[in-house]
Amino acid sequence: MVDVRRRKLAIIAMNVSVLAAALSWLLVLFSVMYSPAAVPWALGVAIVLTVIGAYALYRYYSKYSHVLPNEDPDAHDVLGHDLHSTHLPHLHHTEGNADRA
């Protein structure tokens, strides 16, 4: 049995690594547009963070993907809405809103 806390921390680490890699490529883009002298530095940071993110994605996803929690088919959020439904209850038109549109 896989420790739930360890699995959650691994998934968080994987997500943070991938997010950092994506944001570093935005840094490269802004460096190209606003500060061409900083492009080599930004490119180096982006490459390093991309390698770390790819490794984290490979390691943690391959280790924990088969033990991800099963979704509850009867899952509801705190307001009681069905989480698996495509219906958005707060966006439907009512009689009062139809006059304003």
Tab-separated table of C-alpha atoms in Angstrom:
chain	number	residue	atom	x	y	z
A	1	MET	CA	0.000	0.000	0.000
A	2	VAL	CA	1.357	3.405	-0.954
A	3	ASP	CA	1.454	6.057	1.731
A	4	VAL	CA	-1.201	8.638	0.829
A	5	ARG	CA	0.782	11.556	2.232
A	6	ARG	CA	3.865	10.584	0.243
A	7	ARG	CA	1.814	10.226	-2.946
A	8	LYS	CA	0.222	13.650	-2.445
A	9	LEU	CA	3.603	15.273	-1.853
A	10	ALA	CA	4.994	13.605	-4.972
A	11	ILE	CA	2.090	14.877	-7.066
A	12	ILE	CA	2.534	18.390	-5.654
A	13	ALA	CA	6.284	18.278	-6.382
A	14	MET	CA	5.582	17.126	-9.932
A	15	ASN	CA	3.062	19.917	-10.519
A	16	VAL	CA	5.350	22.583	-9.058
A	17	SER	CA	8.269	21.399	-11.206
A	18	VAL	CA	6.243	21.458	-14.404
A	19	LEU	CA	4.756	24.865	-13.539
A	20	ALA	CA	8.219	26.292	-12.823
A	21	ALA	CA	9.449	25.011	-16.184
A	22	ALA	CA	6.510	26.589	-17.999
A	23	LEU	CA	6.982	29.915	-16.231
A	24	SER	CA	10.696	29.888	-17.025
A	25	TRP	CA	9.881	29.746	-20.739
A	26	LEU	CA	7.702	32.813	-20.244
A	27	LEU	CA	10.776	34.436	-18.703
A	28	VAL	CA	12.689	33.619	-21.895
A	29	LEU	CA	9.921	35.152	-23.999
A	30	PHE	CA	9.885	38.367	-21.978
A	31	SER	CA	13.693	38.490	-22.027
A	32	VAL	CA	13.663	38.339	-25.818
A	33	MET	CA	11.124	41.154	-25.989
A	34	TYR	CA	12.437	43.503	-23.295
A	35	SER	CA	16.032	42.627	-22.398
A	36	PRO	CA	17.994	40.778	-25.085
A	37	ALA	CA	21.115	40.806	-22.910
A	38	ALA	CA	19.362	38.529	-20.388
A	39	VAL	CA	18.362	35.880	-22.945
A	40	PRO	CA	21.324	33.502	-22.327
A	41	TRP	CA	20.704	33.563	-18.573
A	42	ALA	CA	16.936	33.070	-18.982
A	43	LEU	CA	17.492	30.302	-21.523
A	44	GLY	CA	19.840	28.485	-19.148
A	45	VAL	CA	17.319	28.717	-16.306
A	46	ALA	CA	14.540	27.498	-18.602
A	47	ILE	CA	16.547	24.506	-19.807
A	48	VAL	CA	17.538	23.472	-16.276
A	49	LEU	CA	13.979	23.808	-14.951
A	50	THR	CA	12.599	21.939	-17.961
A	51	VAL	CA	14.959	19.029	-17.337
A	52	ILE	CA	13.996	18.972	-13.648
A	53	GLY	CA	10.294	19.164	-14.525
A	54	ALA	CA	10.573	16.395	-17.103
A	55	TYR	CA	12.405	14.178	-14.631
A	56	ALA	CA	9.825	14.825	-11.909
A	57	LEU	CA	7.015	14.136	-14.349
A	58	TYR	CA	8.636	10.896	-15.500
A	59	ARG	CA	9.573	9.674	-12.039
A	60	TYR	CA	6.475	10.536	-10.048
A	61	TYR	CA	3.917	9.863	-12.754
A	62	SER	CA	5.370	6.440	-13.541
A	63	LYS	CA	5.609	5.624	-9.839
A	64	TYR	CA	2.196	6.811	-8.677
A	65	SER	CA	-0.101	6.943	-11.710
A	66	HIS	CA	-1.383	3.420	-11.131
A	67	VAL	CA	-2.413	4.252	-7.563
A	68	LEU	CA	-4.221	7.530	-8.157
A	69	PRO	CA	-7.501	7.630	-6.260
A	70	ASN	CA	-10.579	6.364	-8.052
A	71	GLU	CA	-13.169	9.011	-8.737
A	72	ASP	CA	-16.413	8.752	-6.852
A	73	PRO	CA	-19.226	8.617	-9.453
A	74	ASP	CA	-21.539	10.316	-6.952
A	75	ALA	CA	-19.143	13.168	-6.139
A	76	HIS	CA	-20.682	16.524	-5.284
A	77	ASP	CA	-19.088	19.814	-4.341
A	78	VAL	CA	-19.874	21.712	-1.147
A	79	LEU	CA	-22.956	23.308	-2.734
A	80	GLY	CA	-24.351	19.940	-3.768
A	81	HIS	CA	-23.625	20.247	-7.494
A	82	ASP	CA	-22.761	17.089	-9.398
A	83	LEU	CA	-19.023	17.286	-10.193
A	84	HIS	CA	-19.335	15.014	-13.224
A	85	SER	CA	-22.114	17.004	-14.847
A	86	THR	CA	-21.447	19.458	-17.664
A	87	HIS	CA	-24.418	21.555	-16.528
A	88	LEU	CA	-23.385	24.840	-14.936
A	89	PRO	CA	-26.181	25.691	-12.513
A	90	HIS	CA	-25.074	29.281	-11.849
A	91	LEU	CA	-25.015	30.243	-15.545
A	92	HIS	CA	-28.511	29.252	-16.624
A	93	HIS	CA	-30.951	31.963	-17.676
A	94	THR	CA	-33.955	32.666	-15.547
A	95	GLU	CA	-37.030	34.715	-16.277
A	96	GLY	CA	-35.537	37.768	-14.533
A	97	ASN	CA	-32.282	37.621	-16.481
A	98	ALA	CA	-33.964	37.134	-19.859
A	99	ASP	CA	-35.301	40.710	-19.824
A	100	ARG	CA	-31.823	42.188	-19.336
A	101	ALA	CA	-30.174	40.314	-22.209
